[in-house]
Amino acid sequence: MTLDAAIVDLRTYTIRLRGMAEFLDVFDRLAMPVQLKYLGAPLGMFTSAVGPLNQVVHLWGFDDMGQFEARHAARDRDPDWPAYLQASAHLITAQENRLIRRAVLPSLAER
């Protein structure tokens, strides 16, 4: 998905203290292959440096809510998805999801 996505799923995971390296390893090995298969490449993945620490933020773009729901449902049915959920359960202390929409501004149309 490109930065032109109509809907962006902005997810923030808070990771237990000193668990970031393990979480990133688990996410890369077990979640990303499944996510890439169903959701496509993320718009970005970030870790917090200032403010609330021990957080991972990732953004996934979708054309509309129907695509968002269908792709997540397919991912959730994948037989490899539970391995990630089990391996990461002890590392994630909180999760926040937001669906945000692109703001269309004429001043950004040509960029």
C-alpha positions as semicolon CSV with decimal commas, in nm:
position;residue;x (nm);y (nm);z (nm)
1;M;0,000;0,000;0,000
2;T;0,122;0,351;-0,069
3;L;0,100;0,670;0,129
4;D;-0,217;0,740;-0,072
5;A;-0,409;0,491;0,145
6;A;-0,755;0,617;0,233
7;I;-0,749;0,451;0,576
8;V;-0,446;0,393;0,795
9;D;-0,444;0,145;1,081
10;L;-0,213;0,306;1,338
11;R;-0,117;0,050;1,603
12;T;0,083;0,115;1,916
13;Y;0,210;-0,172;2,128
14;T;0,366;-0,109;2,468
15;I;0,634;-0,367;2,535
16;R;0,744;-0,485;2,877
17;L;1,060;-0,327;3,018
18;R;1,373;-0,470;2,852
19;G;1,159;-0,678;2,616
20;M;1,190;-0,471;2,298
21;A;1,466;-0,675;2,133
22;E;1,277;-0,999;2,195
23;F;0,950;-0,850;2,072
24;L;1,106;-0,717;1,750
25;D;1,262;-1,057;1,687
26;V;0,934;-1,241;1,747
27;F;0,740;-0,991;1,536
28;D;0,986;-1,011;1,247
29;R;1,007;-1,391;1,246
30;L;0,645;-1,486;1,320
31;A;0,414;-1,191;1,251
32;M;0,569;-1,023;0,948
33;P;0,550;-1,321;0,709
34;V;0,177;-1,353;0,782
35;Q;0,115;-0,978;0,784
36;L;0,294;-0,930;0,451
37;K;0,091;-1,213;0,299
38;Y;-0,246;-1,057;0,389
39;L;-0,191;-0,688;0,469
40;G;0,095;-0,604;0,235
41;A;0,396;-0,401;0,346
42;P;0,344;-0,156;0,630
43;L;0,365;0,216;0,563
44;G;0,616;0,226;0,845
45;M;0,732;0,075;1,173
46;F;0,884;0,281;1,450
47;T;0,999;0,254;1,811
48;S;0,956;0,536;2,060
49;A;1,256;0,749;2,150
50;V;1,099;1,036;2,347
51;G;0,778;1,040;2,550
52;P;0,622;0,708;2,645
53;L;0,901;0,456;2,598
54;N;0,902;0,085;2,511
55;Q;0,650;0,136;2,233
56;V;0,633;0,004;1,880
57;V;0,418;0,193;1,632
58;H;0,325;0,055;1,294
59;L;0,102;0,184;1,019
60;W;-0,082;-0,021;0,757
61;G;-0,271;0,134;0,467
62;F;-0,604;0,024;0,319
63;D;-0,829;0,147;0,043
64;D;-1,144;0,127;0,256
65;M;-1,300;-0,040;0,561
66;G;-1,407;-0,342;0,359
67;Q;-1,049;-0,410;0,257
68;F;-0,930;-0,354;0,616
69;E;-1,182;-0,603;0,754
70;A;-1,135;-0,867;0,483
71;R;-0,756;-0,866;0,506
72;H;-0,753;-0,883;0,885
73;A;-1,006;-1,166;0,884
74;A;-0,793;-1,361;0,636
75;R;-0,481;-1,301;0,846
76;D;-0,658;-1,415;1,160
77;R;-0,757;-1,744;0,989
78;D;-0,401;-1,819;0,882
79;P;-0,274;-2,131;1,065
80;D;0,061;-1,959;1,136
81;W;-0,092;-1,653;1,309
82;P;-0,150;-1,816;1,653
83;A;0,224;-1,886;1,686
84;Y;0,293;-1,512;1,687
85;L;0,009;-1,442;1,931
86;Q;0,141;-1,704;2,172
87;A;0,507;-1,601;2,141
88;S;0,433;-1,230;2,194
89;A;0,170;-1,254;2,469
90;H;0,417;-1,213;2,756
91;L;0,587;-0,915;2,586
92;I;0,292;-0,686;2,511
93;T;0,154;-0,494;2,809
94;A;-0,089;-0,270;2,616
95;Q;-0,218;-0,217;2,264
96;E;-0,392;0,081;2,106
97;N;-0,539;0,080;1,757
98;R;-0,663;0,383;1,566
99;L;-0,808;0,403;1,220
100;I;-0,723;0,737;1,070
101;R;-0,825;0,894;0,738
102;R;-0,613;1,089;0,497
103;A;-0,685;1,461;0,501
104;V;-0,708;1,592;0,145
105;L;-0,537;1,931;0,119
106;P;-0,499;2,113;-0,213
107;S;-0,154;2,234;-0,108
108;L;-0,033;1,871;-0,093
109;A;-0,193;1,752;-0,416
110;E;0,113;1,813;-0,633
111;R;0,370;1,655;-0,401
